[in-house]
CSV table of C-alpha atoms in Angstrom, one decimal:
chain,number,residue,atom,x,y,z
A,1,MET,CA,141.1,84.8,68.0
A,2,TYR,CA,144.3,83.3,68.0
A,3,SER,CA,146.5,82.0,64.9
A,4,MET,CA,148.6,78.9,64.9
A,5,GLY,CA,151.7,78.8,62.8
A,6,LEU,CA,152.9,75.4,61.0
A,7,TYR,CA,155.9,74.4,61.5
A,8,SER,CA,157.4,70.7,61.2
A,9,LEU,CA,155.9,67.3,61.2
A,10,LYS,CA,157.5,63.9,62.0
A,11,ALA,CA,156.4,60.7,59.3
A,12,TYR,CA,154.0,58.1,60.5
A,13,THR,CA,152.3,54.7,59.4
A,14,ILE,CA,150.4,52.1,60.4
A,15,CYS,CA,152.3,49.3,60.7
A,16,SER,CA,152.5,45.2,61.2
A,17,ALA,CA,153.8,43.2,64.0
A,18,PRO,CA,153.0,39.8,63.1
A,19,HIS,CA,155.0,38.3,66.0
A,20,LEU,CA,151.9,40.3,68.1
A,21,MET,CA,149.3,39.5,65.6
A,22,LYS,CA,148.1,42.8,66.6
A,23,TYR,CA,148.8,46.1,64.2
A,24,TYR,CA,150.1,49.4,65.8
A,25,LEU,CA,150.0,53.0,64.9
A,26,VAL,CA,153.0,54.7,65.2
A,27,PHE,CA,152.0,58.2,65.3
A,28,PHE,CA,152.8,61.9,65.9
A,29,LEU,CA,152.3,64.6,63.7
A,30,PHE,CA,153.9,67.3,65.8
A,31,ILE,CA,153.2,71.0,64.8
A,32,ILE,CA,155.0,73.8,66.5
A,33,VAL,CA,151.8,76.0,67.9
A,34,GLN,CA,152.5,80.0,67.7
A,35,PHE,CA,149.6,81.8,70.0
A,36,LEU,CA,148.9,84.6,69.2
A,37,SER,CA,146.2,87.9,70.5
A,38,LEU,CA,142.9,86.2,70.2
A,39,SER,CA,141.7,89.8,68.9
A,40,CYS,CA,144.1,90.4,66.0
A,41,ASN,CA,142.7,87.6,63.6
A,42,ARG,CA,138.9,88.0,63.9
A,43,GLY,CA,137.0,86.9,60.9
A,44,THR,CA,140.2,85.9,59.4
A,45,THR,CA,140.3,82.4,57.4
A,46,PRO,CA,140.1,79.3,60.2
A,47,GLN,CA,143.7,78.3,61.2
A,48,ILE,CA,144.8,74.7,61.9
A,49,GLY,CA,146.9,73.9,64.8
A,50,LEU,CA,148.4,70.6,66.3
A,51,ILE,CA,147.2,67.3,64.4
A,52,GLU,CA,147.6,64.0,66.3
A,53,LEU,CA,146.9,60.1,64.8
A,54,HIS,CA,145.8,57.1,66.9
A,55,SER,CA,145.2,53.8,66.3
A,56,VAL,CA,142.0,52.2,67.1
A,57,GLU,CA,142.2,49.1,69.8
A,58,ASP,CA,141.3,46.1,67.8
A,59,ASN,CA,140.5,48.2,64.3
A,60,ILE,CA,143.4,48.3,62.2
A,61,LEU,CA,140.7,49.9,59.2
A,62,LYS,CA,139.9,52.9,61.7
A,63,VAL,CA,142.2,55.7,62.0
A,64,ASP,CA,141.7,58.4,64.6
A,65,ILE,CA,142.5,61.9,63.9
A,66,ALA,CA,142.3,64.7,66.7
A,67,VAL,CA,142.8,68.4,65.3
A,68,GLN,CA,143.2,71.9,66.9
A,69,THR,CA,141.9,74.7,65.0
A,70,SER,CA,140.4,78.0,65.8
A,71,LYS,CA,137.6,78.7,68.0
A,72,ASP,CA,134.1,78.1,66.4
A,73,THR,CA,135.7,75.9,63.2
A,74,ASP,CA,134.1,73.1,61.1
A,75,VAL,CA,136.6,70.4,60.2
A,76,TYR,CA,137.2,67.6,58.0
A,77,VAL,CA,139.4,65.3,56.6
A,78,GLN,CA,139.7,64.7,52.8
A,79,TYR,CA,141.7,61.6,52.0
A,80,TRP,CA,142.9,59.6,48.6
A,81,CYS,CA,144.5,56.4,47.7
A,82,SER,CA,148.4,57.6,46.7
A,83,ASN,CA,149.5,54.2,45.1
A,84,GLY,CA,151.4,55.2,42.6
A,85,SER,CA,148.3,57.8,41.6
A,86,GLU,CA,147.9,61.5,41.6
A,87,LYS,CA,145.0,63.4,43.6
A,88,LYS,CA,143.4,63.9,40.3
A,89,ASP,CA,143.1,60.2,39.4
A,90,SER,CA,141.9,58.8,42.6
A,91,THR,CA,138.7,58.7,44.4
A,92,LEU,CA,138.4,61.3,46.8
A,93,PHE,CA,136.8,60.4,50.2
A,94,VAL,CA,135.9,62.4,53.2
A,95,SER,CA,135.5,61.9,56.7
A,96,SER,CA,132.6,63.0,58.7
A,97,ILE,CA,132.6,66.6,60.0
A,98,SER,CA,133.3,68.5,63.6
A,99,LYS,CA,130.9,71.2,64.0
A,100,ASN,CA,132.0,74.6,65.8
A,101,ALA,CA,134.9,73.6,67.7
A,102,GLU,CA,138.0,74.0,68.6
A,103,GLN,CA,139.4,70.7,69.4
A,104,HIS,CA,138.1,67.9,67.3
A,105,ASN,CA,138.3,64.1,67.1
A,106,LEU,CA,137.6,62.3,63.4
A,107,ARG,CA,137.8,59.0,62.7
A,108,LEU,CA,138.6,58.1,59.2
A,109,VAL,CA,136.5,54.5,58.7
A,110,ASN,CA,136.7,53.7,54.7
A,111,LEU,CA,140.1,52.3,54.1
A,112,ASN,CA,141.3,49.2,52.7
A,113,LEU,CA,144.2,47.1,53.5
A,114,ASN,CA,148.2,47.6,52.3
A,115,THR,CA,147.6,51.0,50.9
A,116,ASP,CA,148.8,54.1,50.9
A,117,TYR,CA,146.9,57.5,51.4
A,118,ASP,CA,147.6,60.8,51.4
A,119,PHE,CA,144.9,63.4,53.2
A,120,ASN,CA,144.7,66.9,54.1
A,121,ILE,CA,142.9,68.4,57.2
A,122,VAL,CA,140.1,70.8,55.7
A,123,ALA,CA,138.9,73.8,58.3
A,124,LYS,CA,135.6,75.9,57.4
A,125,LYS,CA,134.5,78.9,59.3
A,126,GLY,CA,132.3,82.1,58.2
A,127,GLY,CA,132.5,80.9,54.3
A,128,LYS,CA,136.4,80.9,54.5
A,129,LYS,CA,138.2,77.7,54.0
A,130,ARG,CA,142.1,76.3,54.8
A,131,ILE,CA,143.2,72.9,53.8
A,132,SER,CA,146.2,71.6,55.8
A,133,LYS,CA,149.7,70.4,53.7
A,134,THR,CA,149.1,66.3,52.6
A,135,TYR,CA,150.5,64.2,54.3
A,136,GLY,CA,150.7,60.2,53.7
A,137,LEU,CA,149.9,57.0,56.0
A,138,ASN,CA,150.2,53.7,55.2
A,139,THR,CA,147.6,50.4,56.1
A,140,ALA,CA,148.6,47.1,57.3
A,141,LYS,CA,149.4,44.5,54.7
A,142,GLU,CA,147.1,42.0,56.1
A,143,ALA,CA,144.7,40.9,58.9
A,144,PRO,CA,144.7,37.1,59.1
A,145,TRP,CA,142.6,36.9,62.1
A,146,ILE,CA,139.4,39.2,60.1
A,147,PRO,CA,137.4,36.5,58.7
A,148,TYR,CA,136.9,37.7,55.4
A,149,TYR,CA,138.9,36.3,52.0
A,150,PRO,CA,138.1,37.6,48.9
A,151,ASP,CA,138.9,35.9,45.8
A,152,LYS,CA,139.7,38.8,43.3
A,153,ASP,CA,139.6,36.4,40.7
A,154,SER,CA,136.3,35.8,41.1
A,155,ILE,CA,134.7,39.3,40.8
A,156,ALA,CA,136.9,40.9,38.4
A,157,SER,CA,133.8,41.5,36.5
A,158,VAL,CA,132.0,43.1,40.1
A,159,ASN,CA,132.5,47.0,40.5
A,160,PHE,CA,129.9,49.2,41.5
A,161,ASN,CA,129.1,52.8,43.4
A,162,GLY,CA,128.5,52.3,47.2
A,163,TYR,CA,129.3,49.5,49.8
A,164,LEU,CA,127.8,46.2,51.2
A,165,HIS,CA,127.1,45.3,54.7
A,166,PHE,CA,127.1,41.6,56.2
A,167,HIS,CA,128.0,39.8,59.4
A,168,SER,CA,130.4,36.7,60.2
A,169,ARG,CA,128.4,34.4,62.3
A,170,GLN,CA,130.9,33.0,64.4
A,171,VAL,CA,132.7,33.8,67.8
A,172,PRO,CA,134.2,36.1,68.0
A,173,GLY,CA,131.2,38.0,65.3
A,174,TYR,CA,132.0,40.4,63.0
A,175,MET,CA,130.0,43.0,61.0
A,176,PHE,CA,131.6,43.7,57.6
A,177,MET,CA,131.3,46.5,55.3
A,178,ILE,CA,132.9,46.0,51.7
A,179,ASP,CA,133.5,48.4,48.8
A,180,GLY,CA,132.2,47.9,45.0
A,181,LYS,CA,135.5,46.1,44.1
A,182,GLY,CA,135.2,43.8,47.1
A,183,GLU,CA,137.4,45.5,49.4
A,184,LEU,CA,137.0,45.5,53.2
A,185,VAL,CA,136.6,49.1,54.4
A,186,SER,CA,135.3,49.0,58.0
A,187,TYR,CA,134.7,46.0,60.4
A,188,GLN,CA,133.2,45.8,63.9
A,189,LYS,CA,134.1,43.1,66.1
A,190,SER,CA,132.2,41.2,69.3
A,191,GLU,CA,133.4,38.6,71.4
A,192,ALA,CA,129.6,37.2,71.1
A,193,ASN,CA,128.2,36.3,68.0
A,194,PHE,CA,126.1,38.2,65.4
A,195,LYS,CA,123.0,36.7,64.4
A,196,VAL,CA,121.2,39.3,62.5
A,197,SER,CA,122.3,42.8,61.4
A,198,LYS,CA,121.4,45.4,59.9
A,199,PHE,CA,122.7,49.7,58.7
A,200,THR,CA,120.2,51.8,59.5
A,201,HIS,CA,119.2,54.8,57.9
A,202,LYS,CA,120.6,56.9,60.4
A,203,GLY,CA,123.9,55.3,59.4
A,204,THR,CA,124.4,53.1,62.8
A,205,LEU,CA,124.5,49.7,62.8
A,206,LEU,CA,122.8,47.1,65.0
A,207,GLY,CA,123.0,43.5,65.8
A,208,ILE,CA,121.6,40.9,67.8
A,209,LEU,CA,123.8,39.0,69.7
A,210,SER,CA,124.0,35.7,71.1
A,211,SER,CA,127.2,33.5,72.7
A,212,ASP,CA,126.0,30.5,71.0
A,213,THR,CA,126.4,29.6,67.3
A,214,LEU,CA,123.6,26.8,67.0
A,215,HIS,CA,120.7,28.8,66.7
A,216,PHE,CA,120.5,30.8,63.3
A,217,THR,CA,118.8,34.0,64.6
A,218,ASN,CA,118.0,34.0,68.0
A,219,GLY,CA,119.8,36.3,70.8
A,220,ARG,CA,119.0,37.6,74.1
A,221,LYS,CA,121.2,40.8,73.8
A,222,ILE,CA,120.5,43.9,71.3
A,223,ILE,CA,123.6,46.2,70.3
A,224,GLU,CA,123.7,49.5,68.5
A,225,TYR,CA,127.3,50.8,67.6
A,226,ASP,CA,127.9,54.7,65.4
A,227,GLN,CA,130.0,53.5,62.5
A,228,PHE,CA,133.2,54.7,64.6
A,229,GLY,CA,132.6,51.7,67.0
A,230,ASN,CA,131.0,53.4,70.0
A,231,VAL,CA,128.1,51.9,71.5
A,232,LEU,CA,125.0,54.0,71.3
A,233,PHE,CA,122.6,51.1,73.0
A,234,GLU,CA,122.1,47.9,74.5
A,235,ALA,CA,119.5,45.8,75.5
A,236,GLU,CA,119.2,42.6,77.4
A,237,THR,CA,116.9,39.8,77.9
A,238,GLY,CA,115.9,39.5,81.7
A,239,LYS,CA,117.5,42.8,82.4
A,240,GLU,CA,116.2,46.3,83.0
A,241,GLY,CA,112.6,45.3,81.9
A,242,VAL,CA,113.2,43.9,78.6
A,243,GLU,CA,111.5,40.4,79.3
A,244,LYS,CA,111.3,38.5,75.5
A,245,SER,CA,114.2,37.2,74.0
A,246,PHE,CA,114.5,39.0,69.5
A,247,HIS,CA,115.0,37.1,66.6
A,248,HIS,CA,115.5,37.3,62.8
A,249,GLU,CA,114.7,41.0,62.1
A,250,ILE,CA,116.5,44.2,63.9
A,251,ASP,CA,116.1,47.8,62.6
A,252,LEU,CA,115.2,51.5,63.1
A,253,ASP,CA,112.0,52.8,62.2
A,254,ASP,CA,111.8,56.8,60.9
A,255,ASN,CA,111.7,58.1,64.5
A,256,GLY,CA,114.3,56.4,65.1
A,257,ASN,CA,112.9,53.9,67.4
A,258,ILE,CA,114.5,50.3,67.7
A,259,MET,CA,111.8,48.0,65.9
A,260,THR,CA,112.6,44.0,66.4
A,261,LEU,CA,110.7,40.5,65.9
A,262,VAL,CA,110.5,38.7,69.3
A,263,TYR,CA,109.5,35.3,70.6
A,264,GLU,CA,106.0,35.3,72.6
A,265,GLN,CA,104.9,32.1,74.6
A,266,ARG,CA,101.5,31.0,75.6
A,267,ILE,CA,100.3,28.0,77.9
A,268,MET,CA,97.5,26.3,76.3
A,269,ASP,CA,94.9,23.8,76.7
A,270,LEU,CA,95.5,21.5,73.5
A,271,SER,CA,93.9,18.2,75.1
A,272,THR,CA,90.9,18.6,72.7
A,273,LEU,CA,93.4,18.2,69.9
A,274,GLY,CA,95.2,15.3,71.9
A,275,GLY,CA,98.0,17.6,73.5
A,276,LYS,CA,98.6,18.6,77.1
A,277,THR,CA,96.2,20.5,79.3
A,278,LYS,CA,98.6,22.7,79.8
A,279,ASP,CA,100.9,23.0,76.4
A,280,THR,CA,103.1,25.4,75.2
A,281,ILE,CA,103.0,27.1,71.9
A,282,LYS,CA,106.0,29.4,70.5
A,283,GLY,CA,104.9,32.1,68.9
A,284,ASP,CA,105.8,35.9,67.3
A,285,GLY,CA,105.8,39.3,67.9
A,286,ILE,CA,106.6,42.8,67.5
A,287,LEU,CA,108.6,45.0,69.5
A,288,VAL,CA,109.1,48.7,69.2
A,289,MET,CA,111.1,50.5,71.9
A,290,ASN,CA,112.9,53.8,72.2
A,291,HIS,CA,116.3,54.3,73.2
A,292,ASP,CA,115.4,54.8,76.9
A,293,LYS,CA,114.3,50.9,76.5
A,294,GLU,CA,110.8,52.0,76.9
A,295,ILE,CA,108.0,50.3,74.7
A,296,VAL,CA,106.6,52.4,72.2
A,297,TRP,CA,104.8,49.7,70.4
A,298,GLU,CA,103.9,46.2,70.6
A,299,TRP,CA,102.0,43.1,68.5
A,300,SER,CA,101.3,39.6,69.0
A,301,VAL,CA,100.3,36.8,66.6
A,302,PHE,CA,97.9,35.5,69.5
A,303,ASP,CA,95.9,38.6,69.3
A,304,VAL,CA,94.9,38.1,66.0
A,305,MET,CA,94.7,34.2,65.4
A,306,ASP,CA,94.0,31.2,67.8
A,307,PRO,CA,96.3,28.3,67.6
A,308,LEU,CA,93.2,25.8,68.2
A,309,GLU,CA,92.2,27.2,64.9
A,310,ASP,CA,95.5,25.3,63.4
A,311,GLU,CA,95.0,21.7,62.4
A,312,ASN,CA,99.0,21.7,62.8
A,313,ILE,CA,99.3,23.2,66.0
A,314,LEU,CA,100.6,19.5,67.8
A,315,GLU,CA,103.4,19.9,65.3
A,316,ASP,CA,104.0,23.1,64.8
A,317,LYS,CA,104.1,24.7,68.9
A,318,LYS,CA,107.6,24.5,69.2
A,319,ASP,CA,107.6,27.1,66.0
A,320,TRP,CA,104.2,28.2,65.5
A,321,LEU,CA,104.5,30.1,61.8
A,322,HIS,CA,108.2,31.1,62.4
A,323,ALA,CA,107.9,35.1,61.0
A,324,ASN,CA,111.7,35.6,59.9
A,325,SER,CA,111.2,39.4,57.8
A,326,LEU,CA,109.6,42.6,59.4
A,327,PHE,CA,109.3,46.2,57.5
A,328,LYS,CA,107.6,49.5,58.4
A,329,ASP,CA,105.9,51.6,55.6
A,330,LYS,CA,105.9,55.5,55.4
A,331,GLN,CA,102.0,55.0,56.6
A,332,GLY,CA,103.1,53.3,59.5
A,333,ASP,CA,102.0,50.0,58.9
A,334,TYR,CA,103.7,46.0,59.3
A,335,TYR,CA,104.9,44.1,56.7
A,336,ILE,CA,105.8,40.7,58.4
A,337,SER,CA,106.9,37.2,56.7
A,338,PHE,CA,105.6,34.0,58.3
A,339,ARG,CA,108.0,31.2,56.5
A,340,ASN,CA,106.2,28.0,57.6
A,341,ILE,CA,103.1,28.9,56.1
A,342,SER,CA,104.7,30.7,53.0
A,343,GLN,CA,102.9,34.1,53.7
A,344,ILE,CA,102.9,37.7,54.2
A,345,TRP,CA,101.1,40.0,56.5
A,346,LYS,CA,100.1,43.6,56.2
A,347,ILE,CA,99.4,44.8,59.7
A,348,ASN,CA,97.9,47.9,60.8
A,349,GLY,CA,100.5,50.0,62.7
A,350,ARG,CA,97.6,51.7,65.0
A,351,THR,CA,95.6,48.8,65.6
A,352,GLY,CA,97.7,45.9,65.6
A,353,GLY,CA,94.4,44.2,63.1
A,354,ILE,CA,95.5,42.3,59.9
A,355,ILE,CA,94.8,44.4,56.9
A,356,TRP,CA,95.6,41.4,54.5
A,357,LYS,CA,97.3,38.4,54.1
A,358,LEU,CA,99.1,37.7,50.5
A,359,GLY,CA,100.2,33.8,49.4
A,360,GLY,CA,99.4,30.8,51.8
A,361,LYS,CA,96.8,28.6,52.0
A,362,ASP,CA,93.9,31.5,52.8
A,363,GLY,CA,95.8,34.1,51.1
A,364,ASP,CA,93.2,37.0,50.1
A,365,PHE,CA,95.2,38.1,47.0
A,366,GLU,CA,94.8,36.0,43.0
A,367,ILE,CA,98.2,35.1,42.4
A,368,PRO,CA,99.7,33.8,38.9
A,369,GLU,CA,101.9,30.8,39.3
A,370,SER,CA,104.5,32.4,38.4
A,371,ALA,CA,104.5,34.8,41.4
A,372,VAL,CA,103.7,32.0,44.2
A,373,PHE,CA,106.6,32.3,46.2
A,374,SER,CA,107.6,29.8,49.4
A,375,GLY,CA,110.0,30.0,52.3
A,376,GLN,CA,110.4,33.4,51.8
A,377,HIS,CA,112.6,35.8,53.4
A,378,ASN,CA,113.8,39.8,53.2
A,379,VAL,CA,110.3,41.3,52.7
A,380,ARG,CA,110.0,45.1,52.2
A,381,ILE,CA,108.4,47.8,49.7
A,382,ASN,CA,110.3,49.5,47.0
A,383,ASP,CA,110.6,53.4,46.0
A,384,LYS,CA,107.6,52.2,43.4
A,385,ASN,CA,105.6,51.0,46.1
A,386,GLU,CA,106.3,47.4,45.3
A,387,LEU,CA,106.5,44.8,47.4
A,388,THR,CA,110.2,42.5,47.5
A,389,LEU,CA,111.2,39.6,48.5
A,390,LEU,CA,113.4,36.7,48.2
A,391,ASP,CA,111.6,33.8,47.3
A,392,ASN,CA,113.6,31.2,48.7
A,393,GLY,CA,111.6,28.3,46.7
A,394,ASN,CA,111.8,25.5,49.4
A,395,MET,CA,109.3,23.0,48.6
A,396,ARG,CA,108.7,21.9,52.0
A,397,PHE,CA,106.7,24.9,52.6
A,398,LYS,CA,104.9,25.7,49.6
A,399,PRO,CA,101.2,26.6,49.8
A,400,GLY,CA,99.0,23.3,50.5
A,401,ARG,CA,102.0,21.1,50.2
A,402,ILE,CA,104.2,21.1,53.6
A,403,LEU,CA,106.2,18.0,52.9
A,404,PRO,CA,108.5,16.3,54.1
A,405,LEU,CA,112.4,16.5,52.3
A,406,ILE,CA,111.9,13.3,50.8
A,407,ASN,CA,108.8,12.5,48.9
A,408,ASN,CA,106.9,8.6,49.0
A,409,ARG,CA,109.1,8.1,46.0
A,410,GLY,CA,112.5,8.9,47.3
A,411,ARG,CA,113.2,11.5,45.8
A,412,ASP,CA,114.3,14.9,46.9
A,413,ILE,CA,111.3,17.5,46.5
A,414,ASN,CA,114.0,20.6,46.5
A,415,ALA,CA,116.2,18.7,43.8
A,416,ASN,CA,115.4,21.4,41.2
A,417,ALA,CA,114.3,24.3,43.6
A,418,ARG,CA,115.6,27.8,42.6
A,419,SER,CA,115.7,30.9,44.6
A,420,ARG,CA,114.0,34.3,43.1
A,421,LEU,CA,114.3,38.0,43.8
A,422,LEU,CA,110.1,38.8,43.3
A,423,THR,CA,109.1,42.2,43.0
A,424,LEU,CA,105.2,42.3,43.1
A,425,SER,CA,102.9,45.4,42.2
A,426,ILE,CA,99.5,45.0,44.9
A,427,ASP,CA,96.5,45.8,43.7
A,428,THR,CA,94.4,46.0,46.7
A,429,LEU,CA,90.9,47.0,44.5
A,430,GLN,CA,91.0,44.2,42.5
A,431,MET,CA,93.1,42.1,45.0
A,432,LYS,CA,95.3,40.5,42.2
A,433,VAL,CA,99.5,40.4,42.4
A,434,THR,CA,101.4,41.1,39.4
A,435,PRO,CA,104.8,40.4,39.5
A,436,THR,CA,107.3,43.2,37.7
A,437,ASP,CA,110.1,41.6,37.6
A,438,ILE,CA,111.7,38.3,38.5
A,439,VAL,CA,115.3,37.6,38.7
A,440,THR,CA,115.9,33.2,38.9
A,441,PHE,CA,119.3,32.4,40.5
A,442,PRO,CA,121.4,29.6,39.3
A,443,GLU,CA,120.3,26.4,41.1
A,444,ARG,CA,123.4,25.5,42.3
A,445,TYR,CA,123.3,28.3,45.1
A,446,PHE,CA,119.3,27.6,45.9
A,447,THR,CA,119.2,28.4,49.5
A,448,HIS,CA,116.2,26.7,51.1
A,449,SER,CA,116.4,29.0,54.3
A,450,GLN,CA,117.6,32.7,55.1
A,451,GLY,CA,119.6,34.9,52.2
A,452,SER,CA,118.5,38.0,50.9
A,453,ALA,CA,118.2,39.6,47.3
A,454,GLU,CA,118.2,43.4,46.2
A,455,TYR,CA,119.0,45.5,43.1
A,456,ILE,CA,122.3,47.4,43.3
A,457,ASN,CA,121.8,49.7,40.1
A,458,ASP,CA,119.7,48.8,37.2
A,459,SER,CA,121.8,46.2,35.9
A,460,LEU,CA,123.7,44.4,39.2
A,461,VAL,CA,121.8,42.1,41.6
A,462,VAL,CA,123.4,40.9,45.0
A,463,PHE,CA,121.8,37.4,46.3
A,464,CYS,CA,123.5,36.1,49.4
A,465,SER,CA,123.3,32.5,49.1
A,466,THR,CA,123.2,31.9,53.0
A,467,ASN,CA,123.2,27.9,52.6
A,468,THR,CA,126.0,27.9,50.2
A,469,ASN,CA,128.1,30.4,52.2
A,470,LYS,CA,128.4,32.9,49.1
A,471,ILE,CA,127.6,36.5,48.0
A,472,LEU,CA,126.6,36.5,44.4
A,473,PHE,CA,126.0,39.2,42.1
A,474,THR,CA,124.0,38.7,38.9
A,475,ASP,CA,122.4,41.0,36.3
A,476,GLN,CA,118.9,41.4,35.8
A,477,ASN,CA,118.4,37.8,33.6
A,478,GLY,CA,119.9,36.3,36.7
A,479,GLU,CA,123.3,35.4,35.1
A,480,LEU,CA,126.1,35.1,37.1
A,481,VAL,CA,128.7,38.0,37.1
A,482,GLY,CA,130.7,37.1,40.2
A,483,ASN,CA,131.1,35.9,43.5
A,484,ILE,CA,132.2,36.2,47.2
A,485,PRO,CA,132.9,32.8,48.9
A,486,LEU,CA,132.6,33.5,52.6
A,487,GLU,CA,134.6,31.8,55.6
A,488,TYR,CA,131.2,31.6,57.7
A,489,SER,CA,127.5,31.8,56.4
A,490,THR,CA,125.8,35.5,57.1
A,491,TYR,CA,122.3,35.7,57.7
A,492,ARG,CA,122.0,38.8,54.6
A,493,VAL,CA,123.8,41.2,52.8
A,494,GLN,CA,122.7,44.4,52.7
A,495,TYR,CA,123.5,47.0,50.0
A,496,VAL,CA,124.4,51.0,51.0
A,497,LYS,CA,124.4,54.1,49.1
A,498,GLU,CA,126.8,55.7,51.4
A,499,LEU,CA,128.4,55.5,54.8
A,500,TYR,CA,127.3,58.8,56.2
A,501,SER,CA,126.3,62.2,54.0
A,502,THR,CA,128.9,64.2,52.8
A,503,ASP,CA,126.7,67.2,51.3
A,504,TYR,CA,128.5,69.6,54.0
A,505,VAL,CA,131.2,69.1,51.2
A,506,LYS,CA,129.5,70.5,48.2
């Protein structure tokens, strides 16, 4: 084992260069390293040697830290905001951990703009710990090219533990992570447009990408990043055996496989209904593939439903049922939301058969009027085994009332529409639905399509009003607590409890 002596360092900072519209890290902590015999320090406290800081290309809110230590050592960084505060008065953050190595590469991802930080390197080995001296860094004052401009006054009453993930639908595209005060702590840039994004249970970021900004959720490429910006997976329609295009949903299942909604197209004879002998119907499917791009499971709406039995198929053939949400439960079954028929299906994850249908004109459950939903999105099962969803409340898609925007009296049928967060208890024995919680959002933030809603904690709800370009915060009664105006729309907003596990610190 060898020992490394710590002697001197130079100051460094993350600084701005406005004329270049780019920020650079002026770095180098030089620590003179003195090597001793490999045998004289066996079993002693781990040693810390050279520390280097590096900028991250195209991302001013990430800092790379390279650390040399004695062999077989675990290392992480602990850091805290030092803007006029003592360490004991500030929240202590920690990086991910590098284990059982001599050369360590760590990346800080939870940083705010225009903030001073102090940090230590923490080395652990064999139950012993060494903490380095305290060093400081300064982040850039602003990033004018990043399309996130929160209004601090509008969220002054909002503060929570955890983070929110969302994206900006533009070219170039951005994925964002903000903290409980609305401060930007991480972002991921792409030269393409993020149509849909998801922070997964494995701490990765998944996105559906497209080069256009017109089709809201449709894309021909999937990409997965780790939270540090490294690309873990890419798949593109028409390449390497991937034939279908993606839309509306992307996530990892419990096995780490990628699951997504895809478009299915069938050529059918619709002449008996007044159509062509060779007509194209665009429906939906589920595709599950592993990281080797091998198909693990797939399903198609055409396997369980005949378009010829749909009296509106000639009108709807270009977008038959419009699936917009996908969730897989712990038993391996899928929940899929169809906007055009205001219905949710539960699909057997082994056979592909329909277990039940909820809502719509031919649903299997008795639903009280207060729980009738229309044009819904963001369907999932919560920890209490209840079904939760955003009821967009779009009357154009209300069961039995598929109407044009303006009714025969010349009135907007969505004039008094409200979007709601619904939590439903599903009784599959009595085939009844009971609403256990309803949060009705302010009328002026009605979103007739897209969007999401979920509880952050017992008293705070986050609602993505896509059509008004707002992230809204309400109490459990739907009373507005705060809002964040967005420069560009986002498909949904997702609450994230933690960026990565820090159990190794405990």
